[in-house]
PDB file of C-alpha atoms in Angstrom:
ATOM      1  CA  GLY A 486       5.375 -14.999 -11.941  1.00 94.00           C
ATOM      2  CA  TYR A 487       2.478 -13.453  -9.591  1.00 97.00           C
ATOM      3  CA  TRP A 488       3.422 -15.911  -6.934  1.00 97.00           C
ATOM      4  CA  LEU A 489       0.482 -17.252  -4.973  1.00 95.00           C
ATOM      5  CA  GLY A 490       2.092 -20.965  -3.254  1.00 93.00           C
ATOM      6  CA  THR A 491       0.408 -24.151  -4.314  1.00 92.00           C
ATOM      7  CA  PRO A 492      -2.750 -23.976  -5.855  1.00 89.00           C
ATOM      8  CA  ASP A 493      -5.441 -25.491  -4.216  1.00 91.00           C
ATOM      9  CA  GLY A 494      -8.723 -24.388  -6.020  1.00 92.00           C
ATOM     10  CA  GLU A 495      -9.526 -21.876  -3.482  1.00 92.00           C
ATOM     11  CA  TYR A 496      -9.518 -18.158  -4.026  1.00 95.00           C
ATOM     12  CA  GLY A 497      -7.747 -17.629  -0.761  1.00 95.00           C
ATOM     13  CA  TYR A 498      -5.468 -14.982   0.934  1.00 95.00           C
ATOM     14  CA  LEU A 499      -2.037 -16.060  -1.545  1.00 96.00           C
ATOM     15  CA  THR A 500      -4.458 -16.083  -4.638  1.00 96.00           C
ATOM     16  CA  GLN A 501      -5.700 -12.149  -3.318  1.00 96.00           C
ATOM     17  CA  GLN A 502      -2.113 -10.987  -2.722  1.00 97.00           C
ATOM     18  CA  ALA A 503      -0.976 -12.403  -5.952  1.00 97.00           C
ATOM     19  CA  VAL A 504      -4.033 -10.687  -8.133  1.00 98.00           C
ATOM     20  CA  MET A 505      -3.152  -7.253  -5.981  1.00 98.00           C
ATOM     21  CA  ALA A 506       0.277  -7.416  -7.109  1.00 98.00           C
ATOM     22  CA  LEU A 507      -0.302  -8.219 -10.507  1.00 98.00           C
ATOM     23  CA  GLN A 508      -2.931  -5.039  -9.995  1.00 98.00           C
ATOM     24  CA  LYS A 509      -0.558  -2.941  -8.752  1.00 98.00           C
ATOM     25  CA  THR A 510       2.076  -3.611 -11.558  1.00 98.00           C
ATOM     26  CA  ALA A 511      -1.015  -2.917 -14.140  1.00 98.00           C
ATOM     27  CA  GLY A 512      -1.641   0.062 -12.716  1.00 97.00           C
ATOM     28  CA  LEU A 513      -5.329  -0.716 -11.758  1.00 97.00           C
ATOM     29  CA  GLY A 514      -7.331  -0.326  -8.568  1.00 95.00           C
ATOM     30  CA  ARG A 515      -6.138  -2.306  -5.588  1.00 95.00           C
ATOM     31  CA  ASP A 516      -8.678  -4.351  -4.197  1.00 94.00           C
ATOM     32  CA  GLY A 517      -7.401  -8.374  -4.496  1.00 95.00           C
ATOM     33  CA  VAL A 518     -10.615  -8.977  -7.082  1.00 95.00           C
ATOM     34  CA  TYR A 519     -10.249 -10.903 -10.219  1.00 96.00           C
ATOM     35  CA  GLY A 520     -12.719  -8.951 -12.435  1.00 96.00           C
ATOM     36  CA  PRO A 521     -12.630  -8.001 -15.955  1.00 98.00           C
ATOM     37  CA  ALA A 522      -9.577  -5.469 -16.114  1.00 98.00           C
ATOM     38  CA  THR A 523      -7.430  -7.936 -14.063  1.00 98.00           C
ATOM     39  CA  ARG A 524      -8.210 -10.682 -16.171  1.00 97.00           C
ATOM     40  CA  ALA A 525      -6.812  -8.409 -19.079  1.00 98.00           C
ATOM     41  CA  ALA A 526      -3.929  -7.307 -17.471  1.00 98.00           C
ATOM     42  CA  LEU A 527      -3.254 -11.059 -17.079  1.00 97.00           C
ATOM     43  CA  GLU A 528      -3.744 -12.335 -20.561  1.00 97.00           C
ATOM     44  CA  ARG A 529      -1.426  -9.527 -21.837  1.00 98.00           C
ATOM     45  CA  GLY A 530       1.223 -10.663 -19.827  1.00 97.00           C
ATOM     46  CA  VAL A 531       1.700  -7.352 -17.390  1.00 98.00           C
ATOM     47  CA  VAL A 532       4.802  -8.012 -15.332  1.00 98.00           C
ATOM     48  CA  PRO A 533       7.452  -5.216 -13.145  1.00 98.00           C
ATOM     49  CA  LYS A 534       9.767  -3.543 -15.419  1.00 97.00           C
ATOM     50  CA  LEU A 535      13.231  -4.990 -14.217  1.00 98.00           C
ATOM     51  CA  VAL A 536      15.685  -2.767 -12.979  1.00 97.00           C
ATOM     52  CA  VAL A 537      18.403  -5.062 -11.947  1.00 97.00           C
ATOM     53  CA  SER A 538      20.018  -7.642 -13.630  1.00 95.00           C
ATOM     54  CA  GLY A 539      21.560 -11.059 -12.512  1.00 97.00           C
ATOM     55  CA  ASN A 540      20.169 -12.371  -9.308  1.00 98.00           C
ATOM     56  CA  ALA A 541      18.552  -9.998  -7.269  1.00 98.00           C
ATOM     57  CA  VAL A 542      15.145  -8.634  -5.376  1.00 98.00           C
ATOM     58  CA  GLN A 543      13.684  -5.346  -6.704  1.00 98.00           C
ATOM     59  CA  ILE A 544      11.451  -3.377  -4.626  1.00 98.00           C
ATOM     60  CA  SER A 545       9.024  -0.633  -6.400  1.00 98.00           C
ATOM     61  CA  LEU A 546       7.593   1.734  -3.872  1.00 98.00           C
ATOM     62  CA  ALA A 547       5.473   3.429  -6.629  1.00 97.00           C
ATOM     63  CA  ASN A 548       3.890  -0.237  -7.086  1.00 97.00           C
ATOM     64  CA  GLN A 549       4.110  -2.053  -4.161  1.00 98.00           C
ATOM     65  CA  VAL A 550       5.459  -4.974  -5.466  1.00 98.00           C
ATOM     66  CA  LEU A 551       8.851  -7.123  -4.689  1.00 98.00           C
ATOM     67  CA  THR A 552      10.160  -8.953  -7.372  1.00 98.00           C
ATOM     68  CA  VAL A 553      12.645 -11.752  -7.361  1.00 98.00           C
ATOM     69  CA  VAL A 554      15.166 -11.674  -9.945  1.00 98.00           C
ATOM     70  CA  GLU A 555      17.301 -14.995 -10.894  1.00 98.00           C
ATOM     71  CA  ASN A 556      19.654 -14.938 -13.892  1.00 97.00           C
ATOM     72  CA  SER A 557      17.701 -11.406 -15.333  1.00 98.00           C
ATOM     73  CA  ARG A 558      14.318 -13.041 -15.355  1.00 97.00           C
ATOM     74  CA  ILE A 559      11.697 -12.755 -12.970  1.00 98.00           C
ATOM     75  CA  VAL A 560      11.058 -16.086 -10.758  1.00 97.00           C
ATOM     76  CA  ALA A 561       8.294 -14.396  -8.650  1.00 98.00           C
ATOM     77  CA  ILE A 562       6.264 -11.132  -7.973  1.00 98.00           C
ATOM     78  CA  LEU A 563       4.696 -10.382  -5.044  1.00 98.00           C
ATOM     79  CA  ASN A 564       2.738  -8.142  -3.038  1.00 98.00           C
ATOM     80  CA  THR A 565       4.400  -5.873  -0.664  1.00 98.00           C
ATOM     81  CA  SER A 566       3.547  -2.727   1.991  1.00 98.00           C
ATOM     82  CA  THR A 567       6.329  -0.348   2.408  1.00 98.00           C
ATOM     83  CA  GLY A 568       7.075   2.684   4.502  1.00 98.00           C
ATOM     84  CA  SER A 569       3.781   4.993   5.309  1.00 98.00           C
ATOM     85  CA  GLY A 570       5.568   8.108   5.520  1.00 98.00           C
ATOM     86  CA  GLU A 571       3.570   8.622   8.506  1.00 98.00           C
ATOM     87  CA  THR A 572       5.411   9.875  11.479  1.00 97.00           C
ATOM     88  CA  TYR A 573       5.874   7.283  14.972  1.00 96.00           C
ATOM     89  CA  VAL A 574       7.701   7.280  18.099  1.00 95.00           C
ATOM     90  CA  SER A 575      10.417   4.316  18.931  1.00 93.00           C
ATOM     91  CA  GLN A 576      12.030   4.152  22.079  1.00 91.00           C
ATOM     92  CA  GLY A 577      11.190   7.758  22.915  1.00 95.00           C
ATOM     93  CA  VAL A 578      12.186   9.052  19.125  1.00 95.00           C
ATOM     94  CA  THR A 579       9.917  10.557  16.796  1.00 97.00           C
ATOM     95  CA  LYS A 580      11.027   9.345  13.157  1.00 96.00           C
ATOM     96  CA  THR A 581       9.068   8.814   9.559  1.00 97.00           C
ATOM     97  CA  ALA A 582       8.241   5.628   7.965  1.00 98.00           C
ATOM     98  CA  ILE A 583      10.268   5.648   5.417  1.00 98.00           C
ATOM     99  CA  THR A 584      11.925   2.914   2.871  1.00 98.00           C
ATOM    100  CA  PRO A 585      14.877   4.024   1.590  1.00 98.00           C
ATOM    101  CA  LYS A 586      15.926   3.977  -2.258  1.00 98.00           C
ATOM    102  CA  GLY A 587      19.054   2.653  -3.186  1.00 98.00           C
ATOM    103  CA  THR A 588      20.944  -0.122  -3.994  1.00 98.00           C
ATOM    104  CA  PHE A 589      21.833  -2.528  -1.187  1.00 98.00           C
ATOM    105  CA  SER A 590      22.721  -6.131  -0.244  1.00 98.00           C
ATOM    106  CA  VAL A 591      21.252  -8.913   2.575  1.00 98.00           C
ATOM    107  CA  ILE A 592      23.355  -7.968   5.609  1.00 98.00           C
ATOM    108  CA  HIS A 593      21.791 -10.089   8.407  1.00 98.00           C
ATOM    109  CA  GLU A 594      19.124 -12.849   8.688  1.00 98.00           C
ATOM    110  CA  VAL A 595      16.731 -13.864  11.250  1.00 98.00           C
ATOM    111  CA  ASN A 596      15.067 -17.508  10.786  1.00 98.00           C
ATOM    112  CA  GLY A 597      12.156 -16.824  12.951  1.00 97.00           C
ATOM    113  CA  LEU A 598      10.495 -14.351  14.920  1.00 97.00           C
ATOM    114  CA  ASP A 599      12.383 -11.677  15.109  1.00 96.00           C
ATOM    115  CA  HIS A 600      11.341  -8.889  18.365  1.00 94.00           C
ATOM    116  CA  GLY A 601      12.045  -5.406  18.050  1.00 91.00           C
ATOM    117  CA  PRO A 602      10.868  -2.243  19.560  1.00 90.00           C
ATOM    118  CA  LEU A 603       7.876  -2.105  16.838  1.00 91.00           C
ATOM    119  CA  GLY A 604       6.588  -5.341  17.165  1.00 91.00           C
ATOM    120  CA  THR A 605       7.686  -9.121  16.144  1.00 94.00           C
ATOM    121  CA  LEU A 606       8.541  -9.810  12.388  1.00 96.00           C
ATOM    122  CA  TYR A 607       8.846 -12.955  10.746  1.00 98.00           C
ATOM    123  CA  ARG A 608      11.725 -14.413   8.962  1.00 98.00           C
ATOM    124  CA  SER A 609      13.778 -11.250   8.490  1.00 98.00           C
ATOM    125  CA  LYS A 610      15.941 -10.332   5.473  1.00 98.00           C
ATOM    126  CA  TYR A 611      17.978  -7.009   6.854  1.00 98.00           C
ATOM    127  CA  PHE A 612      19.299  -5.002   3.776  1.00 98.00           C
ATOM    128  CA  VAL A 613      19.848  -1.402   5.195  1.00 96.00           C
ATOM    129  CA  GLY A 614      20.115  -0.600   8.893  1.00 92.00           C
ATOM    130  CA  GLY A 615      16.995  -2.110  10.688  1.00 94.00           C
ATOM    131  CA  ILE A 616      14.976  -2.392   7.232  1.00 97.00           C
ATOM    132  CA  ALA A 617      14.508  -5.746   6.195  1.00 98.00           C
ATOM    133  CA  VAL A 618      12.013  -8.102   4.009  1.00 98.00           C
ATOM    134  CA  HIS A 619      10.080  -9.475   6.537  1.00 98.00           C
ATOM    135  CA  GLY A 620       6.631 -11.533   6.722  1.00 98.00           C
ATOM    136  CA  TYR A 621       3.840  -9.864   8.620  1.00 96.00           C
ATOM    137  CA  THR A 622       0.059 -11.210   8.948  1.00 94.00           C
ATOM    138  CA  SER A 623      -1.485  -8.261   7.142  1.00 92.00           C
ATOM    139  CA  VAL A 624      -0.124  -7.000   3.572  1.00 97.00           C
ATOM    140  CA  PRO A 625      -2.210  -4.261   2.449  1.00 96.00           C
ATOM    141  CA  ALA A 626      -2.341  -2.485  -0.932  1.00 94.00           C
ATOM    142  CA  TYR A 627      -1.008   0.620   0.108  1.00 97.00           C
ATOM    143  CA  PRO A 628       2.486   1.491   1.740  1.00 98.00           C
ATOM    144  CA  ALA A 629       1.470   0.802   5.722  1.00 97.00           C
ATOM    145  CA  SER A 630       4.996  -0.578   7.345  1.00 97.00           C
ATOM    146  CA  HIS A 631       7.522   1.528   9.463  1.00 97.00           C
ATOM    147  CA  GLY A 632      10.138   1.290   6.737  1.00 97.00           C
ATOM    148  CA  CYS A 633      10.323  -2.319   6.144  1.00 98.00           C
ATOM    149  CA  ALA A 634       8.776  -4.393   2.717  1.00 98.00           C
ATOM    150  CA  ARG A 635       6.262  -6.630   4.518  1.00 98.00           C
ATOM    151  CA  VAL A 636       5.600  -9.976   2.604  1.00 98.00           C
ATOM    152  CA  SER A 637       2.934 -12.327   3.638  1.00 98.00           C
ATOM    153  CA  ASN A 638       4.499 -15.217   5.984  1.00 98.00           C
ATOM    154  CA  SER A 639       3.848 -17.586   3.451  1.00 97.00           C
ATOM    155  CA  ALA A 640       5.920 -15.555   0.732  1.00 98.00           C
ATOM    156  CA  LEU A 641       8.700 -15.214   3.364  1.00 97.00           C
ATOM    157  CA  ASP A 642       8.603 -19.163   3.681  1.00 98.00           C
ATOM    158  CA  MET A 643       8.960 -19.426  -0.055  1.00 98.00           C
ATOM    159  CA  ILE A 644      11.944 -16.987   0.354  1.00 98.00           C
ATOM    160  CA  TRP A 645      13.832 -18.744   3.008  1.00 98.00           C
ATOM    161  CA  SER A 646      13.002 -22.342   1.373  1.00 98.00           C
ATOM    162  CA  ARG A 647      14.124 -21.055  -2.599  1.00 97.00           C
ATOM    163  CA  ASP A 648      16.759 -18.685  -0.982  1.00 97.00           C
ATOM    164  CA  PRO A 649      16.628 -16.214  -3.739  1.00 97.00           C
ATOM    165  CA  MET A 650      17.681 -14.046  -0.591  1.00 98.00           C
ATOM    166  CA  PRO A 651      20.847 -15.312   0.591  1.00 98.00           C
ATOM    167  CA  MET A 652      23.255 -12.857   2.791  1.00 98.00           C
ATOM    168  CA  GLY A 653      24.931 -10.826   0.223  1.00 98.00           C
ATOM    169  CA  ARG A 654      21.930 -10.772  -2.516  1.00 98.00           C
ATOM    170  CA  THR A 655      21.425  -7.648  -3.989  1.00 98.00           C
ATOM    171  CA  VAL A 656      18.298  -5.478  -3.038  1.00 98.00           C
ATOM    172  CA  VAL A 657      17.539  -2.381  -5.250  1.00 98.00           C
ATOM    173  CA  VAL A 658      14.602  -0.153  -3.981  1.00 98.00           C
ATOM    174  CA  PHE A 659      13.279   2.515  -6.109  1.00 98.00           C
TER     175      PHE A 659
END
């Protein structure tokens, strides 16, 4: 279930993202390197604990992992980076970069570049206010966003093509 795109025989960025998601889920160091401990976790079949059923997306703030669930089964596990907890200024207002916890649903989507006051987001799927799952060129191993859940641009392309996050789909952040 750790999504890495179409296998191409290369240990590229998407493979590193999948390895990082596994490492986060297993409670290992988050370096994106497939070493002995990571291999052991993969062989044990470590996957995120499901907190949703049916069709939903769950985002674990503790693990920094986004899990796509269809028919109560994991179909994709993605590395994500959520709110950093740092303060920032947007349009003259000081705010704190927090990804809110709760049960939400997809309320708005932008299939393309989404230009906002904090920068450009890729193919956004908003689930509460200005908070979205969106693609970004950098998805580090730690919380680094202004509150959104960043995934790789390729992962967002997969989400748009497979459609596991249509309008109204449940998004649980915990």
